PDB file of C-alpha atoms in Angstrom:
ATOM      1  CA  UNK N   1       0.000   0.000   0.000  1.00  0.00           C
ATOM      2  CA  UNK N   2       2.796   2.409   0.916  1.00  0.00           C
ATOM      3  CA  UNK N   3       4.603   1.638  -2.365  1.00  0.00           C
ATOM      4  CA  UNK N   4       1.443   2.374  -4.371  1.00  0.00           C
ATOM      5  CA  UNK N   5       0.968   5.713  -2.582  1.00  0.00           C
ATOM      6  CA  UNK N   6       4.575   6.629  -3.264  1.00  0.00           C
ATOM      7  CA  UNK N   7       4.161   5.742  -6.929  1.00  0.00           C
ATOM      8  CA  UNK N   8       0.960   7.817  -7.260  1.00  0.00           C
ATOM      9  CA  UNK N   9       2.661  10.841  -5.667  1.00  0.00           C
ATOM     10  CA  UNK N  10       5.596  10.434  -8.037  1.00  0.00           C
ATOM     11  CA  UNK N  11       3.311  10.187 -11.084  1.00  0.00           C
ATOM     12  CA  UNK N  12       1.448  13.341 -10.119  1.00  0.00           C
ATOM     13  CA  UNK N  13       4.639  15.357 -10.128  1.00  0.00           C
ATOM     14  CA  UNK N  14       6.079  13.868 -13.333  1.00  0.00           C
ATOM     15  CA  UNK N  15       3.211  14.221 -15.812  1.00  0.00           C
ATOM     16  CA  UNK N  16       4.080  16.570 -18.676  1.00  0.00           C
ATOM     17  CA  UNK N  17       1.172  18.910 -19.406  1.00  0.00           C
ATOM     18  CA  UNK N  18       1.908  18.943 -23.134  1.00  0.00           C
ATOM     19  CA  UNK N  19       1.722  15.130 -23.137  1.00  0.00           C
ATOM     20  CA  UNK N  20      -1.580  15.365 -21.302  1.00  0.00           C
ATOM     21  CA  UNK N  21      -2.978  17.868 -23.815  1.00  0.00           C
ATOM     22  CA  UNK N  22      -1.822  15.662 -26.681  1.00  0.00           C
ATOM     23  CA  UNK N  23      -3.626  12.665 -25.192  1.00  0.00           C
ATOM     24  CA  UNK N  24      -6.876  14.629 -24.835  1.00  0.00           C
ATOM     25  CA  UNK N  25      -6.537  15.904 -28.412  1.00  0.00           C
ATOM     26  CA  UNK N  26      -6.084  12.362 -29.761  1.00  0.00           C
ATOM     27  CA  UNK N  27      -9.215  11.151 -27.959  1.00  0.00           C
ATOM     28  CA  UNK N  28     -11.233  14.176 -29.124  1.00  0.00           C
ATOM     29  CA  UNK N  29     -10.011  14.029 -32.740  1.00  0.00           C
ATOM     30  CA  UNK N  30     -10.160  10.258 -33.056  1.00  0.00           C
ATOM     31  CA  UNK N  31      -6.718   9.931 -34.651  1.00  0.00           C
ATOM     32  CA  UNK N  32      -3.110  10.830 -33.995  1.00  0.00           C
ATOM     33  CA  UNK N  33      -2.842  12.502 -37.402  1.00  0.00           C
ATOM     34  CA  UNK N  34      -5.754  14.865 -36.744  1.00  0.00           C
ATOM     35  CA  UNK N  35      -4.463  15.633 -33.244  1.00  0.00           C
ATOM     36  CA  UNK N  36      -1.013  16.437 -34.633  1.00  0.00           C
ATOM     37  CA  UNK N  37      -2.560  18.875 -37.108  1.00  0.00           C
ATOM     38  CA  UNK N  38      -4.511  20.604 -34.342  1.00  0.00           C
ATOM     39  CA  UNK N  39      -1.479  20.852 -32.088  1.00  0.00           C
ATOM     40  CA  UNK N  40       0.850  21.923 -34.933  1.00  0.00           C
ATOM     41  CA  UNK N  41       3.184  19.018 -34.175  1.00  0.00           C
ATOM     42  CA  UNK N  42       4.358  16.017 -36.199  1.00  0.00           C
ATOM     43  CA  UNK N  43       2.508  12.719 -36.034  1.00  0.00           C
ATOM     44  CA  UNK N  44       5.633  11.108 -34.578  1.00  0.00           C
ATOM     45  CA  UNK N  45       5.900  13.730 -31.806  1.00  0.00           C
ATOM     46  CA  UNK N  46       2.294  13.191 -30.737  1.00  0.00           C
ATOM     47  CA  UNK N  47       2.715   9.405 -30.836  1.00  0.00           C
ATOM     48  CA  UNK N  48       5.773   9.674 -28.596  1.00  0.00           C
ATOM     49  CA  UNK N  49       3.856  11.868 -26.139  1.00  0.00           C
ATOM     50  CA  UNK N  50       1.099   9.233 -25.858  1.00  0.00           C
ATOM     51  CA  UNK N  51       3.634   6.438 -25.364  1.00  0.00           C
ATOM     52  CA  UNK N  52       5.490   8.449 -22.702  1.00  0.00           C
ATOM     53  CA  UNK N  53       2.244   9.141 -20.841  1.00  0.00           C
ATOM     54  CA  UNK N  54       1.259   5.457 -20.969  1.00  0.00           C
ATOM     55  CA  UNK N  55       4.666   4.421 -19.669  1.00  0.00           C
ATOM     56  CA  UNK N  56       4.427   6.808 -16.703  1.00  0.00           C
ATOM     57  CA  UNK N  57       0.884   5.725 -15.841  1.00  0.00           C
ATOM     58  CA  UNK N  58       1.674   2.064 -16.418  1.00  0.00           C
ATOM     59  CA  UNK N  59      -1.480   1.360 -18.441  1.00  0.00           C
ATOM     60  CA  UNK N  60      -2.613   1.585 -22.112  1.00  0.00           C
ATOM     61  CA  UNK N  61      -4.650   4.697 -22.814  1.00  0.00           C
ATOM     62  CA  UNK N  62      -5.126   4.496 -26.608  1.00  0.00           C
ATOM     63  CA  UNK N  63      -5.982   1.624 -28.922  1.00  0.00           C
ATOM     64  CA  UNK N  64      -4.473   2.185 -32.396  1.00  0.00           C
ATOM     65  CA  UNK N  65      -5.912   0.446 -35.458  1.00  0.00           C
ATOM     66  CA  UNK N  66      -6.204   1.366 -39.178  1.00  0.00           C
ATOM     67  CA  UNK N  67      -5.294   5.000 -38.643  1.00  0.00           C
ATOM     68  CA  UNK N  68      -7.879   5.394 -35.912  1.00  0.00           C
ATOM     69  CA  UNK N  69      -7.237   5.926 -32.223  1.00  0.00           C
ATOM     70  CA  UNK N  70      -9.745   5.140 -29.521  1.00  0.00           C
ATOM     71  CA  UNK N  71      -9.426   5.503 -25.779  1.00  0.00           C
ATOM     72  CA  UNK N  72      -9.343   2.374 -23.661  1.00  0.00           C
ATOM     73  CA  UNK N  73     -11.747   2.103 -20.748  1.00  0.00           C
ATOM     74  CA  UNK N  74      -8.996   3.350 -18.440  1.00  0.00           C
ATOM     75  CA  UNK N  75      -8.060   6.017 -20.980  1.00  0.00           C
ATOM     76  CA  UNK N  76     -11.611   7.368 -21.208  1.00  0.00           C
ATOM     77  CA  UNK N  77     -11.910   7.649 -17.424  1.00  0.00           C
ATOM     78  CA  UNK N  78      -8.497   9.316 -17.249  1.00  0.00           C
ATOM     79  CA  UNK N  79      -9.383  11.700 -20.090  1.00  0.00           C
ATOM     80  CA  UNK N  80     -12.467  12.938 -18.202  1.00  0.00           C
ATOM     81  CA  UNK N  81     -10.420  13.865 -15.136  1.00  0.00           C
ATOM     82  CA  UNK N  82      -7.560  15.225 -17.243  1.00  0.00           C
ATOM     83  CA  UNK N  83      -9.884  17.622 -19.079  1.00  0.00           C
ATOM     84  CA  UNK N  84     -11.243  18.893 -15.749  1.00  0.00           C
ATOM     85  CA  UNK N  85      -7.716  19.460 -14.446  1.00  0.00           C
ATOM     86  CA  UNK N  86      -6.623  21.260 -17.603  1.00  0.00           C
ATOM     87  CA  UNK N  87      -9.685  23.513 -17.483  1.00  0.00           C
ATOM     88  CA  UNK N  88      -8.841  24.491 -13.893  1.00  0.00           C
ATOM     89  CA  UNK N  89      -5.217  25.224 -14.812  1.00  0.00           C
ATOM     90  CA  UNK N  90      -6.247  27.229 -17.888  1.00  0.00           C
ATOM     91  CA  UNK N  91      -8.725  29.255 -15.817  1.00  0.00           C
ATOM     92  CA  UNK N  92      -6.097  29.982 -13.156  1.00  0.00           C
ATOM     93  CA  UNK N  93      -3.591  31.045 -15.797  1.00  0.00           C
ATOM     94  CA  UNK N  94      -6.196  33.257 -17.435  1.00  0.00           C
ATOM     95  CA  UNK N  95      -6.987  34.954 -14.128  1.00  0.00           C
ATOM     96  CA  UNK N  96      -3.303  35.660 -13.480  1.00  0.00           C
ATOM     97  CA  UNK N  97      -2.820  37.078 -16.961  1.00  0.00           C
ATOM     98  CA  UNK N  98      -5.880  39.265 -16.506  1.00  0.00           C
ATOM     99  CA  UNK N  99      -4.583  40.540 -13.164  1.00  0.00           C
ATOM    100  CA  UNK N 100      -1.402  41.712 -14.868  1.00  0.00           C
ATOM    101  CA  UNK N 101      -3.542  44.069 -16.875  1.00  0.00           C
ATOM    102  CA  UNK N 102      -6.114  44.883 -14.170  1.00  0.00           C
ATOM    103  CA  UNK N 103      -5.090  44.017 -10.571  1.00  0.00           C
ATOM    104  CA  UNK N 104      -8.010  42.447  -8.747  1.00  0.00           C
ATOM    105  CA  UNK N 105      -8.819  40.404  -5.672  1.00  0.00           C
ATOM    106  CA  UNK N 106      -9.045  40.902  -1.903  1.00  0.00           C
ATOM    107  CA  UNK N 107      -6.522  42.291   0.586  1.00  0.00           C
ATOM    108  CA  UNK N 108      -6.458  42.161   4.392  1.00  0.00           C
ATOM    109  CA  UNK N 109      -4.785  45.185   5.995  1.00  0.00           C
ATOM    110  CA  UNK N 110      -4.328  45.896   9.697  1.00  0.00           C
ATOM    111  CA  UNK N 111      -3.570  49.026  11.701  1.00  0.00           C
ATOM    112  CA  UNK N 112      -3.581  49.776  15.425  1.00  0.00           C
ATOM    113  CA  UNK N 113      -6.931  51.263  16.403  1.00  0.00           C
ATOM    114  CA  UNK N 114      -6.771  55.050  16.479  1.00  0.00           C
ATOM    115  CA  UNK N 115      -3.759  55.273  14.195  1.00  0.00           C
ATOM    116  CA  UNK N 116      -6.026  55.046  11.147  1.00  0.00           C
ATOM    117  CA  UNK N 117      -7.499  58.476  11.918  1.00  0.00           C
ATOM    118  CA  UNK N 118      -4.069  59.991  12.492  1.00  0.00           C
ATOM    119  CA  UNK N 119      -2.874  58.696   9.138  1.00  0.00           C
ATOM    120  CA  UNK N 120      -6.147  59.605   7.387  1.00  0.00           C
ATOM    121  CA  UNK N 121      -6.277  56.088   5.995  1.00  0.00           C
ATOM    122  CA  UNK N 122      -9.975  56.428   5.233  1.00  0.00           C
ATOM    123  CA  UNK N 123      -9.206  59.149   2.696  1.00  0.00           C
ATOM    124  CA  UNK N 124      -6.228  57.196   1.372  1.00  0.00           C
ATOM    125  CA  UNK N 125      -8.180  53.949   0.921  1.00  0.00           C
ATOM    126  CA  UNK N 126     -11.045  55.844  -0.695  1.00  0.00           C
ATOM    127  CA  UNK N 127      -8.687  57.103  -3.399  1.00  0.00           C
ATOM    128  CA  UNK N 128      -7.221  53.618  -3.754  1.00  0.00           C
ATOM    129  CA  UNK N 129     -10.733  52.222  -4.338  1.00  0.00           C
ATOM    130  CA  UNK N 130     -11.284  54.767  -7.091  1.00  0.00           C
ATOM    131  CA  UNK N 131      -8.077  53.812  -8.862  1.00  0.00           C
ATOM    132  CA  UNK N 132      -8.421  50.038  -8.328  1.00  0.00           C
ATOM    133  CA  UNK N 133     -12.179  49.280  -8.189  1.00  0.00           C
ATOM    134  CA  UNK N 134     -11.572  45.541  -8.639  1.00  0.00           C
ATOM    135  CA  UNK N 135      -9.504  45.242  -5.426  1.00  0.00           C
ATOM    136  CA  UNK N 136     -11.471  44.973  -2.184  1.00  0.00           C
ATOM    137  CA  UNK N 137      -9.809  45.783   1.155  1.00  0.00           C
ATOM    138  CA  UNK N 138     -10.679  44.525   4.626  1.00  0.00           C
ATOM    139  CA  UNK N 139      -9.218  47.156   7.003  1.00  0.00           C
ATOM    140  CA  UNK N 140      -8.795  45.537  10.416  1.00  0.00           C
ATOM    141  CA  UNK N 141      -8.406  48.045  13.271  1.00  0.00           C
ATOM    142  CA  UNK N 142      -7.474  46.314  16.501  1.00  0.00           C
ATOM    143  CA  UNK N 143      -5.646  46.800  19.777  1.00  0.00           C
ATOM    144  CA  UNK N 144      -3.636  43.632  19.066  1.00  0.00           C
ATOM    145  CA  UNK N 145      -0.571  43.253  16.870  1.00  0.00           C
ATOM    146  CA  UNK N 146      -1.757  40.692  14.341  1.00  0.00           C
ATOM    147  CA  UNK N 147       0.501  38.095  12.777  1.00  0.00           C
ATOM    148  CA  UNK N 148       0.855  38.435   9.022  1.00  0.00           C
ATOM    149  CA  UNK N 149       1.042  34.691   8.507  1.00  0.00           C
ATOM    150  CA  UNK N 150      -1.138  33.449  11.347  1.00  0.00           C
ATOM    151  CA  UNK N 151      -3.943  35.970  10.765  1.00  0.00           C
ATOM    152  CA  UNK N 152      -3.608  35.952   6.953  1.00  0.00           C
ATOM    153  CA  UNK N 153      -2.692  39.633   6.784  1.00  0.00           C
ATOM    154  CA  UNK N 154      -1.321  41.093   3.548  1.00  0.00           C
ATOM    155  CA  UNK N 155      -0.142  44.442   4.929  1.00  0.00           C
ATOM    156  CA  UNK N 156       0.274  46.040   8.365  1.00  0.00           C
ATOM    157  CA  UNK N 157       0.861  49.682   9.279  1.00  0.00           C
ATOM    158  CA  UNK N 158       3.293  49.627  12.204  1.00  0.00           C
ATOM    159  CA  UNK N 159       4.747  52.363  14.408  1.00  0.00           C
ATOM    160  CA  UNK N 160       8.199  51.885  15.915  1.00  0.00           C
ATOM    161  CA  UNK N 161      10.554  54.085  17.888  1.00  0.00           C
ATOM    162  CA  UNK N 162      13.391  52.872  15.642  1.00  0.00           C
ATOM    163  CA  UNK N 163      14.106  50.238  13.037  1.00  0.00           C
ATOM    164  CA  UNK N 164      11.885  47.179  13.078  1.00  0.00           C
ATOM    165  CA  UNK N 165      13.639  44.003  14.229  1.00  0.00           C
ATOM    166  CA  UNK N 166      15.020  41.788  11.485  1.00  0.00           C
ATOM    167  CA  UNK N 167      12.542  39.170  10.345  1.00  0.00           C
ATOM    168  CA  UNK N 168      11.301  37.400   7.258  1.00  0.00           C
ATOM    169  CA  UNK N 169       8.976  40.356   6.643  1.00  0.00           C
ATOM    170  CA  UNK N 170       9.723  43.385   4.522  1.00  0.00           C
ATOM    171  CA  UNK N 171       9.215  46.879   5.890  1.00  0.00           C
ATOM    172  CA  UNK N 172       8.724  49.998   3.783  1.00  0.00           C
ATOM    173  CA  UNK N 173       9.488  53.221   5.695  1.00  0.00           C
ATOM    174  CA  UNK N 174       6.608  55.594   4.977  1.00  0.00           C
ATOM    175  CA  UNK N 175       7.146  58.562   7.288  1.00  0.00           C
ATOM    176  CA  UNK N 176       8.676  59.987  10.436  1.00  0.00           C
ATOM    177  CA  UNK N 177       6.239  60.661  13.276  1.00  0.00           C
ATOM    178  CA  UNK N 178       7.059  63.821  15.253  1.00  0.00           C
ATOM    179  CA  UNK N 179       4.617  64.236  18.134  1.00  0.00           C
ATOM    180  CA  UNK N 180       3.802  67.552  19.752  1.00  0.00           C
ATOM    181  CA  UNK N 181       1.691  68.982  22.598  1.00  0.00           C
ATOM    182  CA  UNK N 182      -1.415  71.174  22.361  1.00  0.00           C
ATOM    183  CA  UNK N 183      -4.149  72.410  24.676  1.00  0.00           C
ATOM    184  CA  UNK N 184      -7.232  74.607  24.558  1.00  0.00           C
ATOM    185  CA  UNK N 185      -6.956  78.335  25.384  1.00  0.00           C
ATOM    186  CA  UNK N 186      -9.399  77.722  28.271  1.00  0.00           C
ATOM    187  CA  UNK N 187      -7.165  75.085  29.848  1.00  0.00           C
ATOM    188  CA  UNK N 188      -4.051  77.255  29.534  1.00  0.00           C
ATOM    189  CA  UNK N 189      -5.883  80.227  31.016  1.00  0.00           C
ATOM    190  CA  UNK N 190      -6.922  78.151  34.028  1.00  0.00           C
ATOM    191  CA  UNK N 191      -3.707  76.175  34.545  1.00  0.00           C
ATOM    192  CA  UNK N 192      -0.928  78.192  32.913  1.00  0.00           C
ATOM    193  CA  UNK N 193       1.300  77.419  29.919  1.00  0.00           C
ATOM    194  CA  UNK N 194       4.361  75.202  30.489  1.00  0.00           C
ATOM    195  CA  UNK N 195       7.577  76.748  29.201  1.00  0.00           C
ATOM    196  CA  UNK N 196       9.787  73.714  29.744  1.00  0.00           C
ATOM    197  CA  UNK N 197       9.045  69.961  29.240  1.00  0.00           C
ATOM    198  CA  UNK N 198       9.763  69.345  32.934  1.00  0.00           C
ATOM    199  CA  UNK N 199       6.663  71.408  33.782  1.00  0.00           C
ATOM    200  CA  UNK N 200       4.388  68.983  31.914  1.00  0.00           C
ATOM    201  CA  UNK N 201       4.316  66.596  34.871  1.00  0.00           C
ATOM    202  CA  UNK N 202       2.301  69.204  36.813  1.00  0.00           C
ATOM    203  CA  UNK N 203      -0.485  69.190  34.181  1.00  0.00           C
ATOM    204  CA  UNK N 204      -3.228  66.822  33.115  1.00  0.00           C
ATOM    205  CA  UNK N 205      -1.833  64.968  30.113  1.00  0.00           C
ATOM    206  CA  UNK N 206      -3.766  63.221  27.338  1.00  0.00           C
ATOM    207  CA  UNK N 207      -1.544  60.488  25.870  1.00  0.00           C
ATOM    208  CA  UNK N 208      -1.950  57.895  23.113  1.00  0.00           C
ATOM    209  CA  UNK N 209      -2.314  54.444  24.663  1.00  0.00           C
ATOM    210  CA  UNK N 210       0.256  53.039  22.235  1.00  0.00           C
ATOM    211  CA  UNK N 211       2.739  54.338  24.803  1.00  0.00           C
ATOM    212  CA  UNK N 212       0.987  52.704  27.789  1.00  0.00           C
ATOM    213  CA  UNK N 213      -0.025  54.840  30.762  1.00  0.00           C
ATOM    214  CA  UNK N 214       3.265  56.697  30.619  1.00  0.00           C
ATOM    215  CA  UNK N 215       5.888  57.715  28.102  1.00  0.00           C
ATOM    216  CA  UNK N 216       9.596  58.482  28.149  1.00  0.00           C
ATOM    217  CA  UNK N 217      10.157  61.127  25.521  1.00  0.00           C
ATOM    218  CA  UNK N 218      13.424  62.747  24.476  1.00  0.00           C
ATOM    219  CA  UNK N 219      13.183  66.464  23.741  1.00  0.00           C
ATOM    220  CA  UNK N 220      15.590  69.249  22.924  1.00  0.00           C
ATOM    221  CA  UNK N 221      15.364  72.951  22.130  1.00  0.00           C
ATOM    222  CA  UNK N 222      15.127  73.444  18.361  1.00  0.00           C
ATOM    223  CA  UNK N 223      18.477  72.716  16.694  1.00  0.00           C
ATOM    224  CA  UNK N 224      20.241  72.312  20.060  1.00  0.00           C
ATOM    225  CA  UNK N 225      20.986  68.620  20.340  1.00  0.00           C
ATOM    226  CA  UNK N 226      23.518  69.176  23.105  1.00  0.00           C
ATOM    227  CA  UNK N 227      20.714  70.290  25.437  1.00  0.00           C
ATOM    228  CA  UNK N 228      18.483  67.289  24.866  1.00  0.00           C
ATOM    229  CA  UNK N 229      16.846  65.560  27.852  1.00  0.00           C
ATOM    230  CA  UNK N 230      14.558  62.600  28.481  1.00  0.00           C
ATOM    231  CA  UNK N 231      11.297  63.238  30.347  1.00  0.00           C
ATOM    232  CA  UNK N 232       8.894  60.649  31.768  1.00  0.00           C
ATOM    233  CA  UNK N 233       5.243  61.650  31.586  1.00  0.00           C
ATOM    234  CA  UNK N 234       2.131  59.963  33.009  1.00  0.00           C
ATOM    235  CA  UNK N 235      -1.201  60.199  31.228  1.00  0.00           C
ATOM    236  CA  UNK N 236      -4.328  61.480  32.980  1.00  0.00           C
ATOM    237  CA  UNK N 237      -6.364  60.172  30.041  1.00  0.00           C
ATOM    238  CA  UNK N 238      -4.979  57.572  27.657  1.00  0.00           C
ATOM    239  CA  UNK N 239      -6.630  56.407  24.457  1.00  0.00           C
ATOM    240  CA  UNK N 240      -5.544  54.917  21.148  1.00  0.00           C
ATOM    241  CA  UNK N 241      -7.899  57.159  19.179  1.00  0.00           C
ATOM    242  CA  UNK N 242      -6.095  60.458  18.610  1.00  0.00           C
ATOM    243  CA  UNK N 243      -9.320  62.214  17.602  1.00  0.00           C
ATOM    244  CA  UNK N 244     -10.744  61.266  21.014  1.00  0.00           C
ATOM    245  CA  UNK N 245      -7.725  62.921  22.647  1.00  0.00           C
ATOM    246  CA  UNK N 246      -8.250  66.007  20.493  1.00  0.00           C
ATOM    247  CA  UNK N 247     -11.885  66.215  21.607  1.00  0.00           C
ATOM    248  CA  UNK N 248     -10.761  65.872  25.233  1.00  0.00           C
ATOM    249  CA  UNK N 249      -8.266  68.692  24.740  1.00  0.00           C
ATOM    250  CA  UNK N 250     -10.941  70.878  23.105  1.00  0.00           C
ATOM    251  CA  UNK N 251     -13.121  70.360  26.187  1.00  0.00           C
ATOM    252  CA  UNK N 252     -10.310  71.640  28.429  1.00  0.00           C
ATOM    253  CA  UNK N 253      -9.387  68.190  29.694  1.00  0.00           C
ATOM    254  CA  UNK N 254      -5.641  68.734  29.517  1.00  0.00           C
ATOM    255  CA  UNK N 255      -2.591  68.900  27.259  1.00  0.00           C
ATOM    256  CA  UNK N 256      -2.744  66.350  24.445  1.00  0.00           C
ATOM    257  CA  UNK N 257       0.178  64.663  22.728  1.00  0.00           C
ATOM    258  CA  UNK N 258      -0.617  64.221  19.040  1.00  0.00           C
ATOM    259  CA  UNK N 259       0.917  64.417  15.607  1.00  0.00           C
ATOM    260  CA  UNK N 260       1.161  67.775  13.803  1.00  0.00           C
ATOM    261  CA  UNK N 261      -1.201  66.465  11.102  1.00  0.00           C
ATOM    262  CA  UNK N 262      -3.964  66.034  13.714  1.00  0.00           C
ATOM    263  CA  UNK N 263      -3.156  69.324  15.459  1.00  0.00           C
ATOM    264  CA  UNK N 264      -3.116  71.491  12.344  1.00  0.00           C
ATOM    265  CA  UNK N 265      -6.838  72.022  11.745  1.00  0.00           C
ATOM    266  CA  UNK N 266      -7.481  72.818  15.428  1.00  0.00           C
ATOM    267  CA  UNK N 267      -4.494  75.124  15.702  1.00  0.00           C
ATOM    268  CA  UNK N 268      -5.407  76.953  12.484  1.00  0.00           C
ATOM    269  CA  UNK N 269      -8.931  77.575  13.832  1.00  0.00           C
ATOM    270  CA  UNK N 270      -7.593  78.723  17.204  1.00  0.00           C
ATOM    271  CA  UNK N 271      -9.360  75.924  19.088  1.00  0.00           C
ATOM    272  CA  UNK N 272      -6.027  74.487  20.269  1.00  0.00           C
ATOM    273  CA  UNK N 273      -2.726  76.165  21.051  1.00  0.00           C
ATOM    274  CA  UNK N 274       0.592  74.367  20.407  1.00  0.00           C
ATOM    275  CA  UNK N 275       2.688  73.878  23.547  1.00  0.00           C
ATOM    276  CA  UNK N 276       6.495  73.920  23.665  1.00  0.00           C
ATOM    277  CA  UNK N 277       6.679  74.799  19.955  1.00  0.00           C
ATOM    278  CA  UNK N 278      10.346  75.768  20.440  1.00  0.00           C
ATOM    279  CA  UNK N 279      11.158  72.177  21.469  1.00  0.00           C
ATOM    280  CA  UNK N 280      11.402  69.092  19.253  1.00  0.00           C
ATOM    281  CA  UNK N 281      11.468  65.352  19.793  1.00  0.00           C
ATOM    282  CA  UNK N 282      14.902  63.749  19.663  1.00  0.00           C
ATOM    283  CA  UNK N 283      13.448  60.318  18.905  1.00  0.00           C
ATOM    284  CA  UNK N 284      10.771  60.598  16.232  1.00  0.00           C
ATOM    285  CA  UNK N 285       8.903  57.391  15.576  1.00  0.00           C
ATOM    286  CA  UNK N 286       8.906  55.577  12.268  1.00  0.00           C
ATOM    287  CA  UNK N 287       5.823  54.497  10.360  1.00  0.00           C
ATOM    288  CA  UNK N 288       6.283  51.327   8.317  1.00  0.00           C
ATOM    289  CA  UNK N 289       4.203  49.332   5.885  1.00  0.00           C
ATOM    290  CA  UNK N 290       5.042  45.718   6.709  1.00  0.00           C
ATOM    291  CA  UNK N 291       4.396  42.780   4.378  1.00  0.00           C
ATOM    292  CA  UNK N 292       5.631  39.232   3.825  1.00  0.00           C
ATOM    293  CA  UNK N 293       8.750  38.442   1.841  1.00  0.00           C
ATOM    294  CA  UNK N 294       8.652  36.799  -1.565  1.00  0.00           C
ATOM    295  CA  UNK N 295       7.165  37.967  -4.863  1.00  0.00           C
ATOM    296  CA  UNK N 296       4.073  40.173  -4.596  1.00  0.00           C
ATOM    297  CA  UNK N 297       0.838  39.436  -6.405  1.00  0.00           C
ATOM    298  CA  UNK N 298      -0.401  42.145  -8.814  1.00  0.00           C
ATOM    299  CA  UNK N 299      -3.018  43.320  -6.284  1.00  0.00           C
ATOM    300  CA  UNK N 300      -0.433  43.514  -3.474  1.00  0.00           C
ATOM    301  CA  UNK N 301       2.067  45.317  -5.687  1.00  0.00           C
ATOM    302  CA  UNK N 302      -0.609  47.855  -6.651  1.00  0.00           C
ATOM    303  CA  UNK N 303      -1.430  48.511  -2.974  1.00  0.00           C
ATOM    304  CA  UNK N 304       2.198  48.852  -1.905  1.00  0.00           C
ATOM    305  CA  UNK N 305       3.030  51.263  -4.727  1.00  0.00           C
ATOM    306  CA  UNK N 306      -0.108  53.328  -4.073  1.00  0.00           C
ATOM    307  CA  UNK N 307       0.621  53.689  -0.340  1.00  0.00           C
ATOM    308  CA  UNK N 308       4.267  54.520  -1.042  1.00  0.00           C
ATOM    309  CA  UNK N 309       3.223  57.294  -3.429  1.00  0.00           C
ATOM    310  CA  UNK N 310       0.546  58.571  -1.023  1.00  0.00           C
ATOM    311  CA  UNK N 311       3.116  59.126   1.743  1.00  0.00           C
ATOM    312  CA  UNK N 312       5.868  60.434  -0.535  1.00  0.00           C
ATOM    313  CA  UNK N 313       4.658  64.006  -0.036  1.00  0.00           C
ATOM    314  CA  UNK N 314       4.105  63.527   3.711  1.00  0.00           C
ATOM    315  CA  UNK N 315       7.517  62.521   5.129  1.00  0.00           C
ATOM    316  CA  UNK N 316       6.390  63.854   8.525  1.00  0.00           C
ATOM    317  CA  UNK N 317       3.053  63.054  10.156  1.00  0.00           C
TER     318      UNK N 317
END
């Protein structure tokens, strides 16, 4: 029994598809000569293909007599399955060729909950859908770091304080993340405006939960690296949704730590006031697009190139 299984496995990997197509053509045409004409091969070449296939399968497939060729009982049963297999292979090949022209299919993308709003991924994915209407995207926002392989994820947006650790995954650096502080005029009027990062610990702070309940942040006066310091700050309110933190700051809840891209609209309208604008972070975070190694499918390549281009004009977020 074991020997038979081994032989079947070996046969499955050794069958030549052109031999298989020749066999089906002979059965359909009723003669080797007619099959050779259809396949644009010589009669001898087709005959050798049939003989080679019979040798590998260990059973006669064609009965030859008076210029005619008929399938044996085993050959007819084999031909039925062979045609089904060839149709599946032809369909798969056709789909791949079509995708080269028009990328299509489904992608699973993950991002830490709250970061999607900061990155304006809704707007970005909306434009992607316009350009590639035949690619659907399942955007998974979660508090967990999903596994690309285990959770069948195609792409992941990841924040890191430095380079990502070496792994079998690829990582495309999209942008630097420089966080800053802002508060409402009402809060600053009631509690004062900190002039130095060390004064932040005396205020109510609204921090992204990606940093836990507290954060160690390196800061320095603008263009004065020699005066850089590290400050540990505890959050009075922590949340992964940066828009939630902005709303809390607007209500006078405290000083919020957020990216300049989130701050801008509120600062421009006067609803929030930037704090410590003459200080900068010494350790900006990095935003990566992470994906598995190996060749990319047309749909994955289209997504990667689109995201890369979308962030090309936003090196800082």
